Coordinates of C-alpha atoms and ligand atoms in Angstrom, one line a residue:
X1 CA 75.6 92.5 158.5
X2 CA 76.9 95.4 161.0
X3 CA 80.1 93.8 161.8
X4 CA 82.6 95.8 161.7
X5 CA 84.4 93.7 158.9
X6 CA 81.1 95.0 157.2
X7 CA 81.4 98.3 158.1
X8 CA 85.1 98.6 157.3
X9 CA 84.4 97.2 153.7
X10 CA 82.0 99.6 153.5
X11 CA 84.2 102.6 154.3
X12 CA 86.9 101.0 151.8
X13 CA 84.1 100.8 149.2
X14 CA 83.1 104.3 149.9
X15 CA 87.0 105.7 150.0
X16 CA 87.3 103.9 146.6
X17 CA 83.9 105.7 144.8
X18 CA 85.2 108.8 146.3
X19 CA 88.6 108.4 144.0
X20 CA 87.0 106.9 141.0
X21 CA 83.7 108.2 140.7
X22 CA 86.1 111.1 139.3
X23 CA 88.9 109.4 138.4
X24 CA 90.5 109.8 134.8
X25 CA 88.6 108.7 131.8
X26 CA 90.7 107.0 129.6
X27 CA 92.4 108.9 126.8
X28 CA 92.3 108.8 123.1
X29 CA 95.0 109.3 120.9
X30 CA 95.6 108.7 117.3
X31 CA 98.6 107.2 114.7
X32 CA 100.0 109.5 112.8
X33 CA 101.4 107.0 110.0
X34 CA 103.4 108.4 107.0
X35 CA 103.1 106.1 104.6
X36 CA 101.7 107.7 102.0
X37 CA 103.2 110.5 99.0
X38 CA 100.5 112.8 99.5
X39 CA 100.0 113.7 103.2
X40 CA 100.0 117.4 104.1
X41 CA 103.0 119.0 105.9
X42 CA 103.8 117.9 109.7
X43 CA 102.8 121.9 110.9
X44 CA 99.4 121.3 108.9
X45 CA 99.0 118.0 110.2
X46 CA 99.7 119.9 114.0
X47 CA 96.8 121.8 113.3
X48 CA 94.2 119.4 111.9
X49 CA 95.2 117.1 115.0
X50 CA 94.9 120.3 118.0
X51 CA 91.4 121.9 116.3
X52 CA 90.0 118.1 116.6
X53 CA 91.5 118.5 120.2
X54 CA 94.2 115.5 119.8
X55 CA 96.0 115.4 122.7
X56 CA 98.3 112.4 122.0
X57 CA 99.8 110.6 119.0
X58 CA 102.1 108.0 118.1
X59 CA 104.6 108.0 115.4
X60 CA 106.0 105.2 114.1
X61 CA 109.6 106.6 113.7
X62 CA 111.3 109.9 115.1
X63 CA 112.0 111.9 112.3
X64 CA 112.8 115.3 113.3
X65 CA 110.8 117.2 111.0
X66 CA 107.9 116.1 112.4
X67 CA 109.4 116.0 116.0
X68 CA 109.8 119.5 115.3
X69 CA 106.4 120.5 114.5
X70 CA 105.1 119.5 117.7
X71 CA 106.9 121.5 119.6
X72 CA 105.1 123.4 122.4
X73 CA 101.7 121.9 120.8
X74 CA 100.7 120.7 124.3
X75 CA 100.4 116.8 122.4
X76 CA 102.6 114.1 124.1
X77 CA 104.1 111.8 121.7
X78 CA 105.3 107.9 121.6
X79 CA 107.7 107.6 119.0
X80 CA 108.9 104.8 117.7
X81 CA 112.2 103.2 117.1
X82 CA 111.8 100.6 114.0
X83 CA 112.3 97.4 113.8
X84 CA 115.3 98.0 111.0
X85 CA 116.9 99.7 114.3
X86 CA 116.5 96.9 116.5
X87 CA 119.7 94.6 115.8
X88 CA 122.0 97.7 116.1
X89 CA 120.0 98.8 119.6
X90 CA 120.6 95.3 121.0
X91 CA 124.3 95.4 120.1
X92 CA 125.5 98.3 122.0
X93 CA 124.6 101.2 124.8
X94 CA 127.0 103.5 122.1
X95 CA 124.0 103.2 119.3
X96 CA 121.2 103.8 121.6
X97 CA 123.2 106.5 124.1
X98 CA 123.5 108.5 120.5
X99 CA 120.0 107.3 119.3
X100 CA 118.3 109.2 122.5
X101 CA 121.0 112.2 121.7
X102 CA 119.7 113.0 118.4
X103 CA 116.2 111.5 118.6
X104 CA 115.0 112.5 121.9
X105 CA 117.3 115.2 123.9
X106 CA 117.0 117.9 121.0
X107 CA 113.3 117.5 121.5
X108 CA 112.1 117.0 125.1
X109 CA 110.4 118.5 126.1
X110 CA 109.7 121.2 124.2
X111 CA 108.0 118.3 122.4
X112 CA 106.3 116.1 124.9
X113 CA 107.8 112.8 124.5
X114 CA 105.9 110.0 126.6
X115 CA 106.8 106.7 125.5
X116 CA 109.1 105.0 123.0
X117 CA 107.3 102.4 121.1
X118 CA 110.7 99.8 120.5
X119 CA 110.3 97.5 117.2
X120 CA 106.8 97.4 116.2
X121 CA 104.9 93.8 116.0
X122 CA 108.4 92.4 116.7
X123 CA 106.7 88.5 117.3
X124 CA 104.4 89.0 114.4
X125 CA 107.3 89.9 111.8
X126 CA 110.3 87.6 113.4
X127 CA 111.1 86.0 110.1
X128 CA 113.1 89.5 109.9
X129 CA 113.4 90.7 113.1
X130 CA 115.3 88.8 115.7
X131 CA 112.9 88.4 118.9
X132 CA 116.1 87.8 120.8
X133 CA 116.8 91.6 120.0
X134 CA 114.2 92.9 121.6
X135 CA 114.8 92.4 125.3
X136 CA 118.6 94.1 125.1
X137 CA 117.4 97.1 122.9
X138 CA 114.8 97.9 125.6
X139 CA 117.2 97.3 127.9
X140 CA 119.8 99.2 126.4
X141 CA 117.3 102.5 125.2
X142 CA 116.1 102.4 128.8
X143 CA 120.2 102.7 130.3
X144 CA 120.3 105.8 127.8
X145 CA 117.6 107.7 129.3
X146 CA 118.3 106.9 132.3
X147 CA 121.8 108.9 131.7
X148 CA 119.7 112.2 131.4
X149 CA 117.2 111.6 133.9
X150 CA 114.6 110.6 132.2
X151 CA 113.8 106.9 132.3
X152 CA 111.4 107.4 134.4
X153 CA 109.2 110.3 132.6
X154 CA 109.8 108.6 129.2
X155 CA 108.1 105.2 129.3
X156 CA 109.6 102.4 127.0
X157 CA 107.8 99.8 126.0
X158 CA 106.6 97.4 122.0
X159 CA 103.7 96.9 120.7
X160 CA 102.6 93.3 120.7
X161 CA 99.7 92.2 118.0
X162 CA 97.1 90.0 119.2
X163 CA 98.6 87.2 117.1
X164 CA 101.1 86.8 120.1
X165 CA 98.4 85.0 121.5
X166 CA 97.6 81.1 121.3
X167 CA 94.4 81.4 122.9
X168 CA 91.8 84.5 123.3
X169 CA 88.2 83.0 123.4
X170 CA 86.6 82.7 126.1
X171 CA 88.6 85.7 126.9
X172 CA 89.4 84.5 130.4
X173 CA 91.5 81.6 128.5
X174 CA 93.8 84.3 127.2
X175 CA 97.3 82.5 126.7
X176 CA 100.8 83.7 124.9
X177 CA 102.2 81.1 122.1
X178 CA 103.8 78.9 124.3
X179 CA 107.4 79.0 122.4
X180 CA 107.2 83.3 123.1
X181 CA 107.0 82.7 127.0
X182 CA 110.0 82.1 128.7
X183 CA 111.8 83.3 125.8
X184 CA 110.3 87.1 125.5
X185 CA 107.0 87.2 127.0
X186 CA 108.2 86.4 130.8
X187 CA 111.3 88.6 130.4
X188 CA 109.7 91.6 129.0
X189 CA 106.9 92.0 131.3
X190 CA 109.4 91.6 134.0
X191 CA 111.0 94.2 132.7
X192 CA 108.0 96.6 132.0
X193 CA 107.2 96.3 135.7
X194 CA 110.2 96.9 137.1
X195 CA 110.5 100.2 134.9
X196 CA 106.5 100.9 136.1
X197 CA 105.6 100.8 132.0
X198 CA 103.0 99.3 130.4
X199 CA 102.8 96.4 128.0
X200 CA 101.6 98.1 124.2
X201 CA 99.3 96.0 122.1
X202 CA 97.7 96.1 119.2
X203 CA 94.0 95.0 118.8
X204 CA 91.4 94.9 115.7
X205 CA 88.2 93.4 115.9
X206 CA 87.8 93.8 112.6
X207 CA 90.3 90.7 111.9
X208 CA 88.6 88.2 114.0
X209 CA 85.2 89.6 112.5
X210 CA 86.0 88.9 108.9
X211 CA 87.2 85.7 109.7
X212 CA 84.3 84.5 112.0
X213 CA 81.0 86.7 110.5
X214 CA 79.2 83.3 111.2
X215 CA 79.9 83.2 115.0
X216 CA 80.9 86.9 115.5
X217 CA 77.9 89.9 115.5
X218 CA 78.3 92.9 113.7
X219 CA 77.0 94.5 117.1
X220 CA 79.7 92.7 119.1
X221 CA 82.2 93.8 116.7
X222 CA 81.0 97.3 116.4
X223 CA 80.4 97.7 120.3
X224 CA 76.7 99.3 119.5
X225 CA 74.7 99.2 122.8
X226 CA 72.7 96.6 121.0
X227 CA 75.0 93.9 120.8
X228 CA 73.9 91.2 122.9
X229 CA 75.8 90.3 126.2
X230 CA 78.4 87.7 125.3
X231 CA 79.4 85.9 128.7
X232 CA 82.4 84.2 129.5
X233 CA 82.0 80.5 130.2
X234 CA 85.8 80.5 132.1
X235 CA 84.1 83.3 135.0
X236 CA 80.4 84.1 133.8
X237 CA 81.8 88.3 133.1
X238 CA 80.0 88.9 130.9
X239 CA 80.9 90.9 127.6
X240 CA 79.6 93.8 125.2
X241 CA 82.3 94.3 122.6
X242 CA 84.5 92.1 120.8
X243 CA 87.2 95.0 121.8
X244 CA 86.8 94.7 125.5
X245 CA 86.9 90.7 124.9
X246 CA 90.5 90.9 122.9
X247 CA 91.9 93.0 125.9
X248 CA 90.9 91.2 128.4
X249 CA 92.3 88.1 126.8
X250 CA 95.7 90.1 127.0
X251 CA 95.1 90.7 130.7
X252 CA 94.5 87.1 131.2
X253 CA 97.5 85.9 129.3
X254 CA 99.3 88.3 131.4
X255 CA 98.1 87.1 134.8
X256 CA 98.8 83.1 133.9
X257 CA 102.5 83.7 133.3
X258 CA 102.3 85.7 136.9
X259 CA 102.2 89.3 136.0
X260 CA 98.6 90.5 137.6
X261 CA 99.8 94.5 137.7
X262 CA 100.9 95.4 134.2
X263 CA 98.6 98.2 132.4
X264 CA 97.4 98.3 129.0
X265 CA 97.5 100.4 126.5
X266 CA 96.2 99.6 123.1
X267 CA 98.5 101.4 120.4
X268 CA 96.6 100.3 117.5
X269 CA 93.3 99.5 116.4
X270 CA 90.9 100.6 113.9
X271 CA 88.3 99.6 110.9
X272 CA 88.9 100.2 107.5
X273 CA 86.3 102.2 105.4
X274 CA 87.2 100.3 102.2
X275 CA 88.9 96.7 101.4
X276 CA 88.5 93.9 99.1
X277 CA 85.7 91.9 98.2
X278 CA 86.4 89.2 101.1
X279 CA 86.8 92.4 103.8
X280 CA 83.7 92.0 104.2
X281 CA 82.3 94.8 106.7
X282 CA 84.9 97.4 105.0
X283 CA 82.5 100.6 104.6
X284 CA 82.9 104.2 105.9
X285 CA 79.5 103.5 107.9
X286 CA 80.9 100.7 109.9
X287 CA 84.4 102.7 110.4
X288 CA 82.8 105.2 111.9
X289 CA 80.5 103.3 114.2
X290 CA 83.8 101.3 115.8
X291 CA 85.7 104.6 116.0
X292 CA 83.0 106.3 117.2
X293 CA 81.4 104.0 119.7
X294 CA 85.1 103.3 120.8
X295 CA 85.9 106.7 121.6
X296 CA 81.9 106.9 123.2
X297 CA 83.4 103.9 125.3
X298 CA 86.6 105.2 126.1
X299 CA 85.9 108.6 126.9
X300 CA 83.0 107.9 129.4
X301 CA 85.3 106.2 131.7
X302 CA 86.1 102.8 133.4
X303 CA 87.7 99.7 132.1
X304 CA 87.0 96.2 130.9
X305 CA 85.4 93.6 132.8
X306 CA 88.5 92.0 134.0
X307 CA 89.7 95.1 135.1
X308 CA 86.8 97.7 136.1
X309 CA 88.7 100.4 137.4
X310 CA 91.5 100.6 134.6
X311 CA 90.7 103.2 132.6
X312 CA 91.1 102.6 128.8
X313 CA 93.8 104.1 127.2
X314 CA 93.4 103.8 123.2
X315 CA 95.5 105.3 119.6
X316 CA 93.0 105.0 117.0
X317 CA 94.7 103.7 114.0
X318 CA 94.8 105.9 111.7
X319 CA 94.9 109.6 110.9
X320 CA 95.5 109.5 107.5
X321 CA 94.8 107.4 104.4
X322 CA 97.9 106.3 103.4
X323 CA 98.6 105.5 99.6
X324 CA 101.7 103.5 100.0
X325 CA 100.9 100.8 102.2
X326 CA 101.1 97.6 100.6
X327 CA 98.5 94.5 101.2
X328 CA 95.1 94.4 100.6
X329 CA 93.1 97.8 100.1
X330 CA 91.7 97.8 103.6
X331 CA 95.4 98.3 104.6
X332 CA 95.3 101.7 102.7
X333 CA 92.0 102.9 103.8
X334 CA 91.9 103.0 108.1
X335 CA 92.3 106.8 107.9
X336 CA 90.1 109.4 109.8
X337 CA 90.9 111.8 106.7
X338 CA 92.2 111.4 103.4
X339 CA 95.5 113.5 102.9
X340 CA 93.9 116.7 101.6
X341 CA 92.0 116.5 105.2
X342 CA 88.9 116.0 104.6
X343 CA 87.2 113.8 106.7
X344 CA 86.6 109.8 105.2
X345 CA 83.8 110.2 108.0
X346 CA 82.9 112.0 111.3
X347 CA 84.4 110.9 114.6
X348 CA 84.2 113.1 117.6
X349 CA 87.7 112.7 119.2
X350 CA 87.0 114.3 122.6
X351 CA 84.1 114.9 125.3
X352 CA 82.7 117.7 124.1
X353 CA 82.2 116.7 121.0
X354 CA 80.6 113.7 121.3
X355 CA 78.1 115.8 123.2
X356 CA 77.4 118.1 120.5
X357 CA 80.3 120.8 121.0
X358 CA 81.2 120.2 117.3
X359 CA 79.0 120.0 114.4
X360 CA 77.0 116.5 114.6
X361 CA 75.2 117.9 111.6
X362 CA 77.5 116.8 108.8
X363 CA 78.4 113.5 110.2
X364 CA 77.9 111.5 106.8
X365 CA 77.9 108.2 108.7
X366 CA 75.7 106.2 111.7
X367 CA 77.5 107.0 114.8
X368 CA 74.9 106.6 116.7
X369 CA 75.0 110.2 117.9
X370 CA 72.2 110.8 121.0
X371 CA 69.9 113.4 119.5
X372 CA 70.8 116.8 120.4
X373 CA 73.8 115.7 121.7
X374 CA 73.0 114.5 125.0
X375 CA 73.8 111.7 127.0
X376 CA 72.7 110.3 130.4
X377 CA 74.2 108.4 133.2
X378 CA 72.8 104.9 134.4
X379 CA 73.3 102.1 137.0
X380 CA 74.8 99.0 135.5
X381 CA 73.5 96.0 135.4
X382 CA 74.9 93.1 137.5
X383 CA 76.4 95.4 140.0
X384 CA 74.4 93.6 142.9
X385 CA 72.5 96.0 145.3
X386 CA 74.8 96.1 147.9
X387 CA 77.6 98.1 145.5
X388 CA 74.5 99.9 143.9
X389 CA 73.6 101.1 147.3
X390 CA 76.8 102.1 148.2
X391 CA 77.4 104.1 145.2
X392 CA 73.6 105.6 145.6
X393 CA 74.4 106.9 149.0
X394 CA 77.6 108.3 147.8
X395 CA 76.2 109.9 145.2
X396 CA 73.3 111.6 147.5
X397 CA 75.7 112.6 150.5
X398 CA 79.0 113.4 149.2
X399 CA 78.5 113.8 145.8
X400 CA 75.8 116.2 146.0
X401 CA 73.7 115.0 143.6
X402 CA 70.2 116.3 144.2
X403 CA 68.0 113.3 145.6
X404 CA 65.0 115.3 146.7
X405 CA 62.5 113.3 143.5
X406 CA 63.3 110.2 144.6
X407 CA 62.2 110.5 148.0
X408 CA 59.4 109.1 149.4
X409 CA 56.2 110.2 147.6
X410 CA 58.4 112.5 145.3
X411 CA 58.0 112.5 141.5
X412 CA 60.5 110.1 141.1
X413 CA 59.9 107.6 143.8
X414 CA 58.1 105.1 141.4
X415 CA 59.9 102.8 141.2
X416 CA 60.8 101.7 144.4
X417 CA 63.4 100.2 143.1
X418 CA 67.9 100.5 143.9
X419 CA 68.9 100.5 140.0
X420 CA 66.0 103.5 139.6
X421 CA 66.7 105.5 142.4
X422 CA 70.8 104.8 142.0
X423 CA 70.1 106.3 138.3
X424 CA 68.5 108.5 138.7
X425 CA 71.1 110.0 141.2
X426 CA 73.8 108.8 139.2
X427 CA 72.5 110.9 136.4
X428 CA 72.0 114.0 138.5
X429 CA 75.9 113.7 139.7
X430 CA 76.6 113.3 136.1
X431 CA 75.1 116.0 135.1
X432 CA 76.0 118.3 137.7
X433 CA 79.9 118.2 136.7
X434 CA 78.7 119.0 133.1
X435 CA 79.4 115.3 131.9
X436 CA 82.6 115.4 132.9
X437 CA 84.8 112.0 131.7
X438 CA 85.0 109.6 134.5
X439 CA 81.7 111.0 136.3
X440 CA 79.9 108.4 135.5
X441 CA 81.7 105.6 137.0
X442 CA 81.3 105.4 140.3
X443 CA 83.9 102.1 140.4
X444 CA 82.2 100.4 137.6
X445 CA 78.4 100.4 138.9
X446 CA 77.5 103.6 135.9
X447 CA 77.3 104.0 132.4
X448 CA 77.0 106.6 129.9
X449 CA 74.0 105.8 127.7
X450 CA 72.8 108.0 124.8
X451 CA 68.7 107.8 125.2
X452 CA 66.4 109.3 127.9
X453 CA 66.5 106.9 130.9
X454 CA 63.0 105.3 131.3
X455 CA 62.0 104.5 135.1
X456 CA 58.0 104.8 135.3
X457 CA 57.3 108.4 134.6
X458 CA 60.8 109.9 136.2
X459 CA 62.0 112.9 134.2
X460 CA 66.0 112.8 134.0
X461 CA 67.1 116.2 134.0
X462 CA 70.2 117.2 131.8
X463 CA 70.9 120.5 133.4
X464 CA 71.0 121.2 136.8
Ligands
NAG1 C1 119.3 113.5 138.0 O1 118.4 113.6 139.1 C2 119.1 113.7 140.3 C3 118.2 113.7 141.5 O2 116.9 114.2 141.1 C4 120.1 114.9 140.3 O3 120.8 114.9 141.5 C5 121.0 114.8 139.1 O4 121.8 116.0 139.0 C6 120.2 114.6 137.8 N1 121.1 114.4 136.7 C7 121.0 115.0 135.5 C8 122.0 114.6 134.5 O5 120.1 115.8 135.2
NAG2 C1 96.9 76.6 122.6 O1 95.6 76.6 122.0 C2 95.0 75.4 121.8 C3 93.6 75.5 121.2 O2 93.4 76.8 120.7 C4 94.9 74.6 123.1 O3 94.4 73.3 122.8 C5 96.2 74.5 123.7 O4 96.1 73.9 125.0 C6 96.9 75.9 123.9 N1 98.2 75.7 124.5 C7 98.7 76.5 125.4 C8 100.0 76.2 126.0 O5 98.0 77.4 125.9
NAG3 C1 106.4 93.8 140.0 O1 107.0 94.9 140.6 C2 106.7 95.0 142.0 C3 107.3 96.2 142.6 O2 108.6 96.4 142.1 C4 107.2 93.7 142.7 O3 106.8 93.8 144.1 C5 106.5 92.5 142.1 O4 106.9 91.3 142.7 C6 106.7 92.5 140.6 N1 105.9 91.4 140.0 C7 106.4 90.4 139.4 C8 105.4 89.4 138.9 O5 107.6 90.3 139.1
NAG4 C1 78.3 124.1 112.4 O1 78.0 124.1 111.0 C2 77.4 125.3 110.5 C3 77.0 125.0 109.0 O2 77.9 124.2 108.4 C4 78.4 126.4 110.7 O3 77.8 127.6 110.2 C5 78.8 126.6 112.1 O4 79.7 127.6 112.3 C6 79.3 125.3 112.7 N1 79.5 125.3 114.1 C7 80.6 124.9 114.7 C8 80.6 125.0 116.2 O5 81.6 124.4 114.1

């Protein structure tokens, strides 16, 4: 075991906690869709979105008015350009040079403008939107930038819906539709590493739910703690959420067409408080326990299975009931507020609310909120001992968690075991930088968890 190939793994596992165990948590962000003839003002909507501490949102246009009002609101943007735009992008560097002069450089970056979603669900609606388009325009908004400098600080990238996908179950048999490969699929992730962007996609659980409620848990689908693990018969990972499943399946679908280094971000997804008698799992209790857990997830740091130490970047869809969107009611009832903003239900958007910051008290719905606000930080299970270990003596040494009660003899000795005595540090680090988003990590081997820890008759502080 003391090789020095040992050791030297060791150091690398070491020089990797010491990154991640405070790493970035992945960031929420919300869609700020219009579609509706009753929605407050953009400079109201400004406010609702910084006093619930939004710190990015994605339009599905660029319409100045509203690019306007976010001016010097500290929230970075993706903005869109539509799929009606597409043809005319494609056609010529003249349309999209004065696209990114009136849509962009009056703007930026007064308003923070991060990304530009181009097209929206361009496979999924190609009856009326050439998929041959979509390439050039990206191509073509991407040489525009790049004539002011900023092709590199303004990502450009199109959001992709899961039904681009001919296989996603097990999720490690996650496959494009064969006929979008060489065609888009192939070309477009080339191009989205090239320019160092990220492939956009857009994810609901609550589709493959209401389709499979016989096969598919309500706990899976929700991501409660308490869904059973769901493992993956293609690599024995095993899963928690239906969410984590569906991204992972785009992760695999990237990696078998050769593209292993292209990040993620999910653009959309959501769960409707209201739909039609055959939306079965449509209520404001169920919105608010995906929303909610998701954020839970999100914010508390690391990634999915497949890729542990990707952080999860997510836009909740949506911020707003919106009256005007056609289909069936579920479509016009995904909002976090109705348009005179009051909340359809109560979902902490940030850190310090989910641990109590805000007012918990009038949540109307089941988020499983930890009592008093509090949450805790485990070891994992499945880590194996040797990571666990690692992590553990990070944690103690470096990381300055206080280790004295799980010392020989101490208080919290019993039990003698790795996963106790790595949680119970774990916890301690966790605690010590105030719950901080990614401090509970430490390269996948932690987990937030919202009840008391139970290891014999060990006491796990939350203040330190
Ligand atoms: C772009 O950046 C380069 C190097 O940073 C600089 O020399 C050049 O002047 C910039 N061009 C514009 C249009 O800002
Ligand atoms: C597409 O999916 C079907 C079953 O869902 C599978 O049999 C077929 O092999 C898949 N084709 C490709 C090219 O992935
Ligand atoms: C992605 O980009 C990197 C750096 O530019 C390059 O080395 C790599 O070959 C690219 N990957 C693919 C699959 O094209
Ligand atoms: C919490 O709610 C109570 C009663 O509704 C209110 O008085 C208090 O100011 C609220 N606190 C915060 C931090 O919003």
């Amino acid at each position: 075991m003391n090789s020095p190939h040992f050791l030297s793994f060791l150091l690398l596992l070491l020089t990797s906690l010491h990154y991640s165990a405070l790493s970035d948590s992945g960031t929420i962000g919300i869609n700020y869709g219009r579609l509706g003839d009753n929605l407050p003002s953009p400079a109201r909507v400004v406010q609702l979105l910084k006093s619930q501490g939004v710190t990015k949102v994605k339009l599905y246009d660029s319409d100045s008015s509203v690019l306007s009002a976010f001016s010097g609101s500290g929230i970075s943007l993706t903005v869109g350009l539509p799929n009606d735009n597409l043809a005319s992008a494609a056609a010529s560097t003249s349309y999209t040079d004065s696209w990114v002069e009136s849509n962009i450089l009056p703007f930026h970056p007064k308003t923070i403008i991060e990304a530009i979603a181009v097209g929206n669900e361009v496979f999924a609606n190609s009856a009326t939107t050439p998929t041959s388009a979509l390439l050039t325009a990206m191509k073509n908004v991407y040489t525009s930038l790049d004539k002011h400098n900023l092709s590199s600080s303004i990502k450009i990238s199109s959001p992709v819906a899961l039904s681009a996908l001919n296989s996603s179950y097990p999720p490690s048999a996650g496959a494009f539709k064969p006929d979008l490969i060489e065609p888009v699929i192939k070309p477009m992730l080339q191009f989205l590493n090239q320019t160092n962007s990220y492939i956009m996609v857009n994810a609901y659980p609550f589709f493959a739910y209401i389709d499979n409620t016989d096969t598919i848990s309500l706990d899976y689908a929700l991501l409660r703690n308490s869904a059973a693990g769901n493992p993956d018969s293609g690599n024995g990972l095993v899963y928690k959420s239906l969410f984590e499943a569906q991204t992972d399946a785009v992760f695999a679908a990237m990696s078998a067409v050769g593209f292993d280094d292209i990040k993620i971000v999910i653009t959309e997804t959501g769960w409707p408080s209201k739909g039609d008698e055959k939306e079965v799992g449509a209520t404001p209790e169920n919105a608010a326990a995906y929303n909610g857990n998701l954020v839970r997830r999100v914010l508390s740091g690391g990634g999915t299975p497949l890729r542990p130490k990707d952080s999860l970047n997510v836009f909740l869809f949506a911020l707003f009931n919106e009256n005007q969107k056609t289909g069936p009611t579920s479509e016009r009832n995904y909002g976090l507020y109705y348009p005179n903003e009051e909340k359809v239900y109560d979902v902490p958007l940030t850190l310090d609310g989910l641990n109590g910051g805000q007012n918990m008290t009038e949540s109307k719905a089941q988020v499983p909120a930890p009592a008093a606000g509090q949450t805790w930080c485990v070891a994992s299970e499945n880590v194996g001992e040797e990571k666990l270990q690692a992590a553990l003596d990070y944690a103690c040494g470096q990381g300055g968690a206080d280790c004295r009660p799980i010392q020989t003899e101490a208080t919290c000795f019993n039990p003698n075991t790795v996963e106790a005595h790595a949680s119970y540090a774990f916890n301690s680090y966790y605690q010590k930088n105030s719950r901080l988003s990614g401090s509970c990590d430490f390269g996948g081997a932690a987990h937030v968890v919202t009840q008391s820890p139970k290891f014999g008759s060990c006491d796990f502080p939350t203040g330190y």
